[in-house]
Coordinates of N, CA and C and ligand atoms in Angstrom, one line a residue:
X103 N -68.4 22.4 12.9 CA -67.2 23.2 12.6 C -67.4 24.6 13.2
X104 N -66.1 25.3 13.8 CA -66.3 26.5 14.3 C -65.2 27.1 13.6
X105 N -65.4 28.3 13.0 CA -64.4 29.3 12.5 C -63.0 29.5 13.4
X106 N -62.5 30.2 13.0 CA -60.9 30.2 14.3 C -61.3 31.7 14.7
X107 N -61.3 31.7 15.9 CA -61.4 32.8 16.8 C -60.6 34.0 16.2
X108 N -59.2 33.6 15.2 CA -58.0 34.7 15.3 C -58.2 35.0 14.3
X109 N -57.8 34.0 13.1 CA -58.1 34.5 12.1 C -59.6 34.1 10.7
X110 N -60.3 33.3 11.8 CA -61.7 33.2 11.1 C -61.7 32.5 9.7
X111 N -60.8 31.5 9.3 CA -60.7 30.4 8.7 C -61.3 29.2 9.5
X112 N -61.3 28.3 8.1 CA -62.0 27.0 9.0 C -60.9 26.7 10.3
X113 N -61.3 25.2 10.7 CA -60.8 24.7 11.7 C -61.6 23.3 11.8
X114 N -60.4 22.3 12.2 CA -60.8 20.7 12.3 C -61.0 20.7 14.1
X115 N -62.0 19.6 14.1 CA -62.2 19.2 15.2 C -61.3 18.0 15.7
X116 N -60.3 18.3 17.2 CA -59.3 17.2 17.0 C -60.2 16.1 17.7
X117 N -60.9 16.4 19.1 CA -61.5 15.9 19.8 C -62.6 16.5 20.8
X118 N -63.7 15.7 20.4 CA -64.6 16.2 21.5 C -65.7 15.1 22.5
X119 N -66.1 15.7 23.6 CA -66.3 14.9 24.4 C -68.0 15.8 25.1
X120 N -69.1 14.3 25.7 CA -70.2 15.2 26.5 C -69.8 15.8 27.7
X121 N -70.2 16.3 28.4 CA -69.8 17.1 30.0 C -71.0 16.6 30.2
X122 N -72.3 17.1 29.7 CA -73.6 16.3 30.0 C -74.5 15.8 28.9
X123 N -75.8 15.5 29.2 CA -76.3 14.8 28.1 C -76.3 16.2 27.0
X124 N -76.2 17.4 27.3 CA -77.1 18.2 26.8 C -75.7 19.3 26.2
X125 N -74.6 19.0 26.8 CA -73.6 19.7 25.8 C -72.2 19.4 26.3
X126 N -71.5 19.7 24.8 CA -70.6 18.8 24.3 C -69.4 19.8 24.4
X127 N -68.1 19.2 24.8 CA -66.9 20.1 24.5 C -66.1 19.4 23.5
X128 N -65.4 21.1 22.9 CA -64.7 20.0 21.7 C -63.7 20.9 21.0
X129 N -62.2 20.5 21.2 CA -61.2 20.9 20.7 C -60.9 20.5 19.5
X130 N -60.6 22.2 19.2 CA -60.4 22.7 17.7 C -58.9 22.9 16.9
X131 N -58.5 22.7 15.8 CA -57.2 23.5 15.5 C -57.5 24.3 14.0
X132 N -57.0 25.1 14.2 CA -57.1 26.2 12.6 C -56.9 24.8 12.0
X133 N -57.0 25.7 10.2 CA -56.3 24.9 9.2 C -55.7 25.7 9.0
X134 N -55.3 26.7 8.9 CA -54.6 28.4 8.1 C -53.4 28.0 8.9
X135 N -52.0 27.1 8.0 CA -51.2 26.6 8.5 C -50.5 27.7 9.4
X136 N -50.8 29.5 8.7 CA -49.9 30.0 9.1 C -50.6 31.1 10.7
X137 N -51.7 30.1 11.1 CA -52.3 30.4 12.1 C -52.4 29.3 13.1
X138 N -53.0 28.4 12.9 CA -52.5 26.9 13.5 C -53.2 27.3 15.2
X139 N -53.9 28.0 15.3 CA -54.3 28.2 16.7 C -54.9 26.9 17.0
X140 N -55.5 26.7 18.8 CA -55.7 25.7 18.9 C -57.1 26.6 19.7
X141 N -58.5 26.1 19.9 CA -59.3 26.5 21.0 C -60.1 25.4 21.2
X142 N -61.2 25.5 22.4 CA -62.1 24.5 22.2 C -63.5 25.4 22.5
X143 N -64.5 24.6 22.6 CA -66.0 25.0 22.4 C -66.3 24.4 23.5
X144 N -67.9 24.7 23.5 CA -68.9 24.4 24.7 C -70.1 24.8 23.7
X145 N -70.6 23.6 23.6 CA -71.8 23.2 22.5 C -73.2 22.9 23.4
X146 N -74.1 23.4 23.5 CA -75.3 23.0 24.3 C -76.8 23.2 23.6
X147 N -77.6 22.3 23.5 CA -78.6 22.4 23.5 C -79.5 23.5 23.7
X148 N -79.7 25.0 23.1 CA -80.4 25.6 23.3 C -81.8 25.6 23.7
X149 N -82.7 24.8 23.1 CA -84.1 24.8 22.9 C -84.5 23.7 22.3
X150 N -85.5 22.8 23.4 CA -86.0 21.5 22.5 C -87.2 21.9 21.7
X151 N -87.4 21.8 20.3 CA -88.7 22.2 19.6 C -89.8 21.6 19.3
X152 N -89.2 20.2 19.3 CA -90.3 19.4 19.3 C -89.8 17.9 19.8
X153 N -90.6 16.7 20.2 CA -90.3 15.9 20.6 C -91.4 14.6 20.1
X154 N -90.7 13.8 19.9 CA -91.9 12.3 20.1 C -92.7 12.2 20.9
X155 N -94.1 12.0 20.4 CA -95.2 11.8 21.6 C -95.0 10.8 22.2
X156 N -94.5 9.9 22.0 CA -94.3 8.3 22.5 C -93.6 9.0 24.3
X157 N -92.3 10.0 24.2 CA -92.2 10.6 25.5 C -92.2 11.9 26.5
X158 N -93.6 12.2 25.6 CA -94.5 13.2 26.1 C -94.6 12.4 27.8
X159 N -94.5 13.4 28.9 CA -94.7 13.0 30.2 C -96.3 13.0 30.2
Ligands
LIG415 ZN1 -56.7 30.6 12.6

């Protein structure tokens, strides 16, 4: 979930999709009927912290 850019209420995710393995876009709509904005995101993988040794190189 991402806050609304305008007026910083929640907001539902209508749809979202990978671009790559490692981040995600995803269109947003307020809930604050009387703001109703629409935006989307770009979600990525900052930093891997730990991993399975099984695929340690
Ligand atoms: Zn809003």
């Amino acid at each position: 979930m991402m806050r609304c850019p305008i007026c910083r209420k929640s907001s539902h995710t209508r749809t979202s999709r990978y671009l790559t393995s490692n981040t995600k876009e995803a269109y947003y709509q307020c809930q604050n009927i009387k703001c109703s904005s629409t935006f989307k995101t770009l979600e990525s993988i900052a930093k891997v912290l730990s991993r399975p040794e099984i695929i340690k190189g």
